[in-house]
XYZ file of N, CA and C in Angstrom:
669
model
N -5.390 -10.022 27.186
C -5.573 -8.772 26.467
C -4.228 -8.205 25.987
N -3.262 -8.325 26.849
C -1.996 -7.802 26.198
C -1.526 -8.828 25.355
N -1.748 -9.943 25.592
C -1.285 -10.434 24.306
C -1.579 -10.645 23.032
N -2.913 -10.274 23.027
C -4.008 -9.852 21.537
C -2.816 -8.536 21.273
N -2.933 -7.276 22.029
C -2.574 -6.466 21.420
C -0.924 -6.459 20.890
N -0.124 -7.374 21.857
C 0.980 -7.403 21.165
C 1.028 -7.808 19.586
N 0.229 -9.010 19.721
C 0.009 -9.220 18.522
C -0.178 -8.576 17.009
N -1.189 -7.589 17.423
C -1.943 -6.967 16.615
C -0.504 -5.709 16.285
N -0.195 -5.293 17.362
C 1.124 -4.704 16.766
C 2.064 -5.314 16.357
N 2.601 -6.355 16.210
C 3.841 -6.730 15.800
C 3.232 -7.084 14.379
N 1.909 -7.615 13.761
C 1.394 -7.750 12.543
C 1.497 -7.075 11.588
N 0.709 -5.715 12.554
C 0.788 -4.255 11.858
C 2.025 -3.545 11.600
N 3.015 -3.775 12.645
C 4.147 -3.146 12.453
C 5.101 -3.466 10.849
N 4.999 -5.209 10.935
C 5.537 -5.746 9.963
C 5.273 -5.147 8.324
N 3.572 -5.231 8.395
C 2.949 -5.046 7.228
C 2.929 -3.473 6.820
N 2.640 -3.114 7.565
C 2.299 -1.286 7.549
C 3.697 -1.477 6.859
N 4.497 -1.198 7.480
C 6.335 -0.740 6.745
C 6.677 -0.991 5.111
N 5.858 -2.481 5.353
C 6.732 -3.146 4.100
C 5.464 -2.228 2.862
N 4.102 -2.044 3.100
C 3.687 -1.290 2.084
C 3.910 0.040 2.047
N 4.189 1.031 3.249
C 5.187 1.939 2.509
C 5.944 2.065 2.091
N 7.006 0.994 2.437
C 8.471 1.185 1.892
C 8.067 0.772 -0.151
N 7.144 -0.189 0.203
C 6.793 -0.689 -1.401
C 6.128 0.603 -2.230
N 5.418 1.660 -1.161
C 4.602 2.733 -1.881
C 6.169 3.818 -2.458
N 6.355 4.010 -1.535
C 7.934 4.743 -1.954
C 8.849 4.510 -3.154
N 9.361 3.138 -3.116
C 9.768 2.402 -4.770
C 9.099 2.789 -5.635
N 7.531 2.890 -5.751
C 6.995 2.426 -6.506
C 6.661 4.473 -7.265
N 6.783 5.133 -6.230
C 6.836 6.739 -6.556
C 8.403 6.692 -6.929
N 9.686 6.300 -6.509
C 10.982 6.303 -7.633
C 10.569 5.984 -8.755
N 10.052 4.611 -8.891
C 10.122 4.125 -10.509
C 8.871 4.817 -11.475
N 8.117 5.677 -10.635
C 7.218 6.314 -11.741
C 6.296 7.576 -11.046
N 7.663 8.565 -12.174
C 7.488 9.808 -11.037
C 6.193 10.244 -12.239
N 5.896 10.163 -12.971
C 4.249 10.270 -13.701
C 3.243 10.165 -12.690
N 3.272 8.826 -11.740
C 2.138 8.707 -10.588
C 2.179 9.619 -10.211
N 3.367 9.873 -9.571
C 3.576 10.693 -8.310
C 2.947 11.877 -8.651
N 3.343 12.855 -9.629
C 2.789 13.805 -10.730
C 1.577 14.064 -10.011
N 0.745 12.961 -10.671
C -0.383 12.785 -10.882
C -1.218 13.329 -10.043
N -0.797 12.128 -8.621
C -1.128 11.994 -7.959
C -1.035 13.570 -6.655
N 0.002 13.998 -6.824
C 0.190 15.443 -5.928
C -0.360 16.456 -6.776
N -0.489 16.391 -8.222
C -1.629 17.333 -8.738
C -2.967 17.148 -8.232
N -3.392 15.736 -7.869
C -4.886 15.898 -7.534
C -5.092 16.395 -6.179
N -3.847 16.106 -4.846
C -3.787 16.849 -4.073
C -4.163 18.157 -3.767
N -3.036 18.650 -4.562
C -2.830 20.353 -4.671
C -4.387 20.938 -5.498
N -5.127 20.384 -6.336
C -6.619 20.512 -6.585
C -7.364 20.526 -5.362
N -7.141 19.657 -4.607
C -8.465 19.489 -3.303
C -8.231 19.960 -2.290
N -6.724 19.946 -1.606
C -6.631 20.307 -0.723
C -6.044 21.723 -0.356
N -5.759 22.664 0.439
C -5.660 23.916 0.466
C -4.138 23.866 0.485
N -3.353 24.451 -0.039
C -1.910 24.697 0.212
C -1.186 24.632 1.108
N -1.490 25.106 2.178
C -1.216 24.819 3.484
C -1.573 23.815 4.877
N -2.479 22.724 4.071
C -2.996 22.189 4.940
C -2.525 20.547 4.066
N -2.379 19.324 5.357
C -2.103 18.045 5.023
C -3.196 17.758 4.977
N -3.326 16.487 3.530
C -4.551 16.114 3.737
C -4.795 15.080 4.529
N -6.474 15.138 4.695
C -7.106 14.525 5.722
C -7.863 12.962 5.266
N -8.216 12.269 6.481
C -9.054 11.070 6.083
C -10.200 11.598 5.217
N -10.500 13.150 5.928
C -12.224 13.748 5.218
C -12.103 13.990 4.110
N -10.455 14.101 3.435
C -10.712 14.624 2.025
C -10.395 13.151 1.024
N -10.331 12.209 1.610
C -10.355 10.901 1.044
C -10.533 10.423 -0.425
N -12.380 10.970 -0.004
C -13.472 10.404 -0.935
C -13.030 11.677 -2.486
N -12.236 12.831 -2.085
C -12.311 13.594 -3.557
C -10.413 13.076 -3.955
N -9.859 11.957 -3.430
C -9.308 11.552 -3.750
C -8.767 10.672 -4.382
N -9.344 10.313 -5.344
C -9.738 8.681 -6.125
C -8.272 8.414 -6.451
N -7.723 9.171 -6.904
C -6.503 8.292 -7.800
C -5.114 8.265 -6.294
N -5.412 9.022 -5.637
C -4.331 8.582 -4.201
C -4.914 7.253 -3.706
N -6.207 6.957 -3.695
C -6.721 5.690 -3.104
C -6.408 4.597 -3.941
N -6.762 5.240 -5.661
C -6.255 3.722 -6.718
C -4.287 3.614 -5.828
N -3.607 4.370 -6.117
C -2.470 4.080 -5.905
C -2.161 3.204 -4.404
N -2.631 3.045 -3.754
C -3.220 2.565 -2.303
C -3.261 0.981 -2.661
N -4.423 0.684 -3.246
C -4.961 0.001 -3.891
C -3.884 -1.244 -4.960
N -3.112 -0.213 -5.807
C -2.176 -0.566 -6.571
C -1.163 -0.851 -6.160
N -0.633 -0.469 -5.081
C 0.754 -1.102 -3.918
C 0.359 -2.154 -3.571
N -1.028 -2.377 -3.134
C -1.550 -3.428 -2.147
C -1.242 -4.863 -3.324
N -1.714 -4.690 -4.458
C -1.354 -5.573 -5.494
C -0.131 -6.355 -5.686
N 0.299 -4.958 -6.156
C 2.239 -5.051 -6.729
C 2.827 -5.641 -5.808
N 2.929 -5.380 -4.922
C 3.343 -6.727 -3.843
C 3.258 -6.400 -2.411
N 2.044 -7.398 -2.655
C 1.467 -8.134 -1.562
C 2.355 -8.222 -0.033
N 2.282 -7.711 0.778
C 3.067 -7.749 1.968
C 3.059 -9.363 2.498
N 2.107 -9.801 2.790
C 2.831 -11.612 3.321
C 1.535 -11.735 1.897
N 2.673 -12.315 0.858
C 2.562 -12.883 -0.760
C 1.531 -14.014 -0.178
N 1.523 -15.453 0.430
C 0.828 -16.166 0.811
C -0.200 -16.058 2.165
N -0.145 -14.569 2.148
C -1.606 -14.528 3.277
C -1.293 -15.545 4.675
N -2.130 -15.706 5.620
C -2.240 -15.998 6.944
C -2.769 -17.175 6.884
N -1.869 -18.351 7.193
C -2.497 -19.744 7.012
C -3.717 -19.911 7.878
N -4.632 -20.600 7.840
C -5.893 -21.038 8.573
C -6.253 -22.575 8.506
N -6.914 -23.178 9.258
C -6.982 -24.718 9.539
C -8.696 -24.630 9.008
N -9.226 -25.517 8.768
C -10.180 -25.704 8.346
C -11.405 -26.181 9.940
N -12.490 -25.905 9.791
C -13.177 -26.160 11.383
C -14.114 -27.706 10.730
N -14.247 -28.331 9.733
C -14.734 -29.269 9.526
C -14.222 -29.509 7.921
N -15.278 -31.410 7.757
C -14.357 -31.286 6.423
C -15.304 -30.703 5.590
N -14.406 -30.598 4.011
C -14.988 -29.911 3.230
C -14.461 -30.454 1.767
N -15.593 -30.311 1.199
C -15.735 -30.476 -0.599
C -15.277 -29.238 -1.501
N -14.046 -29.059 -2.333
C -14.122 -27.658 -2.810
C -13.494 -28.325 -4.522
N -14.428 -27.612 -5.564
C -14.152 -27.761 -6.487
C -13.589 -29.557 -7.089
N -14.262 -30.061 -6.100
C -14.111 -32.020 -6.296
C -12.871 -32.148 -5.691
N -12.163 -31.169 -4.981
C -11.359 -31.714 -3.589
C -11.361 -32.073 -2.286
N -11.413 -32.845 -1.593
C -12.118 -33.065 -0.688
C -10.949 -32.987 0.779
N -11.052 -31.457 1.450
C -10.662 -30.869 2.428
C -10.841 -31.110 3.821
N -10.277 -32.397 4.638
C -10.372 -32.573 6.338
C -10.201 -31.524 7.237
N -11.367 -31.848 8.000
C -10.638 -31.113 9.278
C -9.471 -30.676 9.605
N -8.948 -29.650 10.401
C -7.967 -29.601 10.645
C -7.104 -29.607 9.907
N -7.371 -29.332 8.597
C -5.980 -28.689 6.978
C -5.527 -27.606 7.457
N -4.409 -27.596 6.708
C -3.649 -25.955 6.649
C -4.283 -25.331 5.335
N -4.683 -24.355 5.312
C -5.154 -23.588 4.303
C -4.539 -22.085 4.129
N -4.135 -21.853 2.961
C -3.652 -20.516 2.709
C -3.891 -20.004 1.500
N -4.413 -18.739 1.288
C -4.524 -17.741 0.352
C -3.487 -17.532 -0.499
N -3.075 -17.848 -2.026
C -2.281 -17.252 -2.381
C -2.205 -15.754 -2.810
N -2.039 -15.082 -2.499
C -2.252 -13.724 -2.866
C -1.509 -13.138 -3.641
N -0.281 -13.804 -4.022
C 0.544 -13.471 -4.988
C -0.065 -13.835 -6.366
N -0.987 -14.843 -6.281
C -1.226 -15.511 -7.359
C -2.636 -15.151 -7.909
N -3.359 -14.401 -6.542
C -4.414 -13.368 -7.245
C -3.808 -11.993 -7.572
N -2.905 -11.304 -7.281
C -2.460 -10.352 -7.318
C -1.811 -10.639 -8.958
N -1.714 -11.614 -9.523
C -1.217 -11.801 -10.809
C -2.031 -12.156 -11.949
N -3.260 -12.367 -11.610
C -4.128 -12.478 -12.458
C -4.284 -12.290 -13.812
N -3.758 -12.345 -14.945
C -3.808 -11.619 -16.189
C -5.449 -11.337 -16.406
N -6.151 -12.112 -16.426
C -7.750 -12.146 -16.150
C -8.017 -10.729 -15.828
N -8.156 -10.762 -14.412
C -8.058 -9.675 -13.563
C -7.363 -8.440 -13.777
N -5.849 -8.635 -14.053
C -4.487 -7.806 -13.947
C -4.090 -7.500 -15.029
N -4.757 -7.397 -16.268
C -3.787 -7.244 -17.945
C -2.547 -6.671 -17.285
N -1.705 -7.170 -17.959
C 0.070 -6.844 -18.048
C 0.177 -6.476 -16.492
N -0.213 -7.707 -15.377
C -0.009 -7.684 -13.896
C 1.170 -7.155 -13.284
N 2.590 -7.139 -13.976
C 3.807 -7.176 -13.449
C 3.855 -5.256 -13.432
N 3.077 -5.026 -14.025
C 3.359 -3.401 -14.423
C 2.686 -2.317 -13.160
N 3.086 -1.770 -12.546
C 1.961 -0.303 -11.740
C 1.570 0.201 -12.441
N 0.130 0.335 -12.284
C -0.461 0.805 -12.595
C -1.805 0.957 -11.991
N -2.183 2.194 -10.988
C -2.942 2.826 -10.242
C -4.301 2.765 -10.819
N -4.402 3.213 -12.928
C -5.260 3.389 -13.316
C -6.491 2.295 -13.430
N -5.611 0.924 -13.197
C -6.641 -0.027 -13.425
C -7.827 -0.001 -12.501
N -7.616 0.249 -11.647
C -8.856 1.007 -10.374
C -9.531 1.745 -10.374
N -9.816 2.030 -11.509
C -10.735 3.766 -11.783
C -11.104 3.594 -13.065
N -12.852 3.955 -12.967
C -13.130 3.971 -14.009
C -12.742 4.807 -15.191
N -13.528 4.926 -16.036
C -13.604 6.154 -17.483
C -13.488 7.345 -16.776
N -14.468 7.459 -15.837
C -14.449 8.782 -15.806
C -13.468 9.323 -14.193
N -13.042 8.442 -13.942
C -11.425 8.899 -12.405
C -12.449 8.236 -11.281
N -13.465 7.802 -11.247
C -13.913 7.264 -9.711
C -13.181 5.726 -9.712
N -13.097 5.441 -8.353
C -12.709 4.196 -7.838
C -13.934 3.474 -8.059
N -13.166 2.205 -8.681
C -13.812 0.961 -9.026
C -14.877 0.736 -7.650
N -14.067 0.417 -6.632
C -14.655 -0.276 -5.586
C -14.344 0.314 -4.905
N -15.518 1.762 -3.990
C -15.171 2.708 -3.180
C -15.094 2.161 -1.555
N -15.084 0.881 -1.557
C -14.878 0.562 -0.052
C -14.181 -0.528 -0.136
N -12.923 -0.307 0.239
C -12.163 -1.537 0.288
C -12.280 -2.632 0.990
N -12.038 -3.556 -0.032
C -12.449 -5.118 0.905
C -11.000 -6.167 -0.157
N -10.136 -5.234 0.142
C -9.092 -6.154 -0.870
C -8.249 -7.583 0.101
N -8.421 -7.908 -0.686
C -7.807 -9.879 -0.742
C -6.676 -9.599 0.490
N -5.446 -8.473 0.232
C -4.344 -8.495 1.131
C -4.763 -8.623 2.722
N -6.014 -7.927 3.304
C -6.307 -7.995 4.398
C -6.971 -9.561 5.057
N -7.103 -10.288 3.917
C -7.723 -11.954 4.188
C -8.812 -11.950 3.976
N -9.901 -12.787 4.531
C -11.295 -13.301 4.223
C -12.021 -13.811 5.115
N -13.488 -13.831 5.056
C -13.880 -14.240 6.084
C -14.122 -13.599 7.672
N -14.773 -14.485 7.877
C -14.597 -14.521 9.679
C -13.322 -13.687 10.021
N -11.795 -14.335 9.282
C -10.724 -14.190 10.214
C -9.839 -13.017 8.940
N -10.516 -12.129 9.062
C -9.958 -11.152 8.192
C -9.666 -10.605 9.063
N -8.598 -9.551 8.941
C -7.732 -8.710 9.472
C -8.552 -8.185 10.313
N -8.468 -7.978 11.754
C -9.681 -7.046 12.247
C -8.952 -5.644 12.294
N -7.886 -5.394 12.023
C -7.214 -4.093 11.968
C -6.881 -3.410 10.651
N -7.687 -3.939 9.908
C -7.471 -3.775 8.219
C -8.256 -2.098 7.988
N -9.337 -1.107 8.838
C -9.517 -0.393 9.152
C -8.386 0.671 9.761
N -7.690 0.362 10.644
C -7.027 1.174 10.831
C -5.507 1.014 10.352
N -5.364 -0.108 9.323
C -3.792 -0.242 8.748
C -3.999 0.349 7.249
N -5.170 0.115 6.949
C -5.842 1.176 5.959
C -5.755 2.474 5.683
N -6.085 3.234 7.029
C -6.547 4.831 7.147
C -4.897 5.469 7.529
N -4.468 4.794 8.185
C -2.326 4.901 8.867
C -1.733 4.698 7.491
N -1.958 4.184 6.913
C -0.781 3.922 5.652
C -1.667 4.911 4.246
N -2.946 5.184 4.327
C -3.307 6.099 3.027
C -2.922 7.373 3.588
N -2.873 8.215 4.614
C -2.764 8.892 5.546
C -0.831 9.130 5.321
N -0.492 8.173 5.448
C 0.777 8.460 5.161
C 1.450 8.777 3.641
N 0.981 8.089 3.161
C 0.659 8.414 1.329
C 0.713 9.715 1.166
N -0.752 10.359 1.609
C -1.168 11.223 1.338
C 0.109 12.660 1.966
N 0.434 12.072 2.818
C 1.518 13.507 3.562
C 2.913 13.336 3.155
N 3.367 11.969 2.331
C 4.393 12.386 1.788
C 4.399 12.912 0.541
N 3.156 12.675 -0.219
C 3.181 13.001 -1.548
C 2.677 14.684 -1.780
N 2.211 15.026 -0.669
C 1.652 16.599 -0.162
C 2.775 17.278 -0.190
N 3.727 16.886 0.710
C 5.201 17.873 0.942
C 6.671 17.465 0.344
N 6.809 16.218 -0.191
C 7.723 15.531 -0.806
C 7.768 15.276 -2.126
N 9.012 15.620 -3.032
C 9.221 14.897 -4.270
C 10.173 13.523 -3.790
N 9.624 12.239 -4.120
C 10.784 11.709 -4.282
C 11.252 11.440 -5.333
N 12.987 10.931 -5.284
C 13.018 11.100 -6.650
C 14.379 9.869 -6.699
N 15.470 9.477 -7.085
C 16.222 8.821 -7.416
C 17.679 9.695 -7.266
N 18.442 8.737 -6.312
C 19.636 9.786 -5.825
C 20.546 9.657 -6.707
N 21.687 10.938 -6.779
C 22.504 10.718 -7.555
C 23.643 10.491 -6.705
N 24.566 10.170 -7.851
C 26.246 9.780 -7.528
C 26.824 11.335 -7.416
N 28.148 11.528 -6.832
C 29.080 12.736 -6.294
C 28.820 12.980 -7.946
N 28.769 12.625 -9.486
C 29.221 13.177 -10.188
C 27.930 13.668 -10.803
N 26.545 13.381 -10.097
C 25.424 13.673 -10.390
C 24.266 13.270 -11.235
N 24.799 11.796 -11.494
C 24.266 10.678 -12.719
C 23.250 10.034 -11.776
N 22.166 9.592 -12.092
C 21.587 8.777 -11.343
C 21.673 7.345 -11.219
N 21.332 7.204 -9.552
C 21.472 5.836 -9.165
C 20.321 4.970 -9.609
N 20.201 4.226 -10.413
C 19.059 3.456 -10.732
C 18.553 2.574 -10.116
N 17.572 1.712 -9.938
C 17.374 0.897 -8.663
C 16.486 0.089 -9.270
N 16.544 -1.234 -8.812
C 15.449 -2.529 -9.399
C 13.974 -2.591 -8.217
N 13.520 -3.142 -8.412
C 12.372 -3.336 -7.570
C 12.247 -4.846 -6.987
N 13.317 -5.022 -6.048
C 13.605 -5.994 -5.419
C 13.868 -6.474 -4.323
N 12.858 -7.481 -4.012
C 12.637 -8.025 -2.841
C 12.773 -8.894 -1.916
N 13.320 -9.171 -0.079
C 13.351 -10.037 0.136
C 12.826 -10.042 1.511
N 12.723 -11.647 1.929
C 11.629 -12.178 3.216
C 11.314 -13.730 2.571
N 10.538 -13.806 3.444
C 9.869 -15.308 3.233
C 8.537 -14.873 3.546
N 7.731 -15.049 4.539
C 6.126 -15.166 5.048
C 5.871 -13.603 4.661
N 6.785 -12.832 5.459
C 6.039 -11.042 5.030
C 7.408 -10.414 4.161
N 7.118 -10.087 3.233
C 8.401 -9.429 1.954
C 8.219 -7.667 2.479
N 9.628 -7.110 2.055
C 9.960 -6.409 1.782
C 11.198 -5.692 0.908
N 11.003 -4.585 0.189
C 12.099 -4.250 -0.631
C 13.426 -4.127 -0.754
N 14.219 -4.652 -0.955
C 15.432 -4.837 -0.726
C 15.781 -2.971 -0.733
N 16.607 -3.141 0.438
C 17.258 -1.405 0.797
C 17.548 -0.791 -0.792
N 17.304 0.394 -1.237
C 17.573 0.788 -1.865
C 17.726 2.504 -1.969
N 18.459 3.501 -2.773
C 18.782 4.620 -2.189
C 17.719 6.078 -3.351
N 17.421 6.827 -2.642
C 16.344 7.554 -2.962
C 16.792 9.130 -2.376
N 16.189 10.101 -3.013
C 16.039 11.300 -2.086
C 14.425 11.920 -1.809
N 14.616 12.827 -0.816
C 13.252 13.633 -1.004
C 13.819 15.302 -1.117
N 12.515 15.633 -1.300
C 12.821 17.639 -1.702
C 11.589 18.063 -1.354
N 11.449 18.751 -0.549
C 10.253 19.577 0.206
C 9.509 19.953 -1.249
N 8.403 20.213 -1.420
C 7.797 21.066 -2.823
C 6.879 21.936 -1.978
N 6.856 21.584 -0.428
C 5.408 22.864 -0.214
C 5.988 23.192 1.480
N 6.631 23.861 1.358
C 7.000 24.416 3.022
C 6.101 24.916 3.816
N 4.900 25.537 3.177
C 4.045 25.533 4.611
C 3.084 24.555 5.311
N 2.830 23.356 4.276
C 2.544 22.412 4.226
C 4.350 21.315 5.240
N 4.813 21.579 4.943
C 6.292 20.785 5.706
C 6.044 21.347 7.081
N 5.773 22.650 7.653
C 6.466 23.139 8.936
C 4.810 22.835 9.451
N 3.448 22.330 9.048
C 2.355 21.700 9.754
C 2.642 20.642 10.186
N 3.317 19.731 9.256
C 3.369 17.802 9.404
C 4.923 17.902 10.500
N 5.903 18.817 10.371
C 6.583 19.215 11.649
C 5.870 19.345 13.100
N 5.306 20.181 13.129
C 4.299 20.534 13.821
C 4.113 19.190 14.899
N 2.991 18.553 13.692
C 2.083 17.503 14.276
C 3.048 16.531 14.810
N 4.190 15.804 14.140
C 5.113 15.316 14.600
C 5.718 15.355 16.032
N 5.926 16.895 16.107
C 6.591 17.232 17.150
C 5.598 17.703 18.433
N 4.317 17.400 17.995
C 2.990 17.312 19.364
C 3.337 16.427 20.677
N 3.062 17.054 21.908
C 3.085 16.139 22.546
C 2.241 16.336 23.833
């Protein structure tokens, strides 16, 4: 049992990080989302209060953006190898027992099919005409397939939208400047092998809602 759960944390630990740190970049390089996205906030939720898992569902375009990190890059790009339990016929290939099998997920995540102009963020592709989410219950590719899908894809889900949601509630981020006040510009670049993350890069934040800041203090500082 402890070693399931070590597991399950050192997975989560890895992955959780690398898609916030990727959600963060991805609010530098397009403070329009961000906009957007803390206007629909400040619509639903009360001024003073962080939002909640309950206010989720009147949150469509914080969830597309969720959604749209999970894409843009993929935390382990090639998914969780798996062995095959017998052989198998796929598409006139013919798959033994005991194969290594892996998901590319970089390579669904690129889809032009799927992805028009894939390389770009863009939150909106997730929402219909009229702002609802495409697919109001997530079952996206990054968490795996099958039988041996993430069994913590539930709660690495609700921890990382959850976190979304409370930095974009009380935080601008924005792009730091130099002593002479020019901005530092920054690429969107990454490194790892099996699980990626963004190469360090430099950013600021700026409170926009202080009574909303001294709650998520608060909760922080619970014990």
């Amino acid at each position: 049992m402890k070693a399931v759960a070590l597991t399950g944390y050192l997975a989560g630990m890895e992955t959780t990080t690398s898609v916030v740190h990727s959600f963060i970049l991805a609010m530098v390089l397009h403070p329009d989302v961000q906009a957007r996205a803390r206007a629909e906030i400040n619509r639903v939720v009360k001024h003073d209060q962080i939002p909640s898992i309950d206010d989720r569902v009147s949150l469509p375009y914080l969830s597309a953006i969720f959604l749209e990190v999970l894409r843009w890059h993929p935390p382990i790009p090639l998914g969780i190898p798996h062995a095959t339990t017998q052989d198998d016929v796929y598409d006139g290939y013919f798959i033994p027992k005991g194969a290594i099998v892996t998901v590319n997920q970089w390579a669904l995540s690129r889809d032009e099919d799927t992805f028009p102009d894939a390389s770009r963020f863009d939150p909106s592709r997730h929402l219909t005409i009229d702002g609802k989410l495409k697919d109001p219950i997530v079952n996206h590719y990054t968490f795996g397939h099958g039988r041996r899908i993430c069994p913590g894809r539930w709660f690495a889900e609700n921890a990382v939208w959850t976190a979304m949601a409370a930095i974009l509630s009380v935080l601008h981020v924005d792009h730091s400047r130099d002593p002479h006040g020019h901005r530092i510009d920054i690429k969107p670049e990454y490194t790892g092998l099996m699980a990626i993350h963004p190469k360090p890069f430099q950013c600021s934040f700026e409170s926009v809602n202080t009574a909303r800041e001294e709650q998520l203090r608060a909760v922080m500082n619970f014990k």
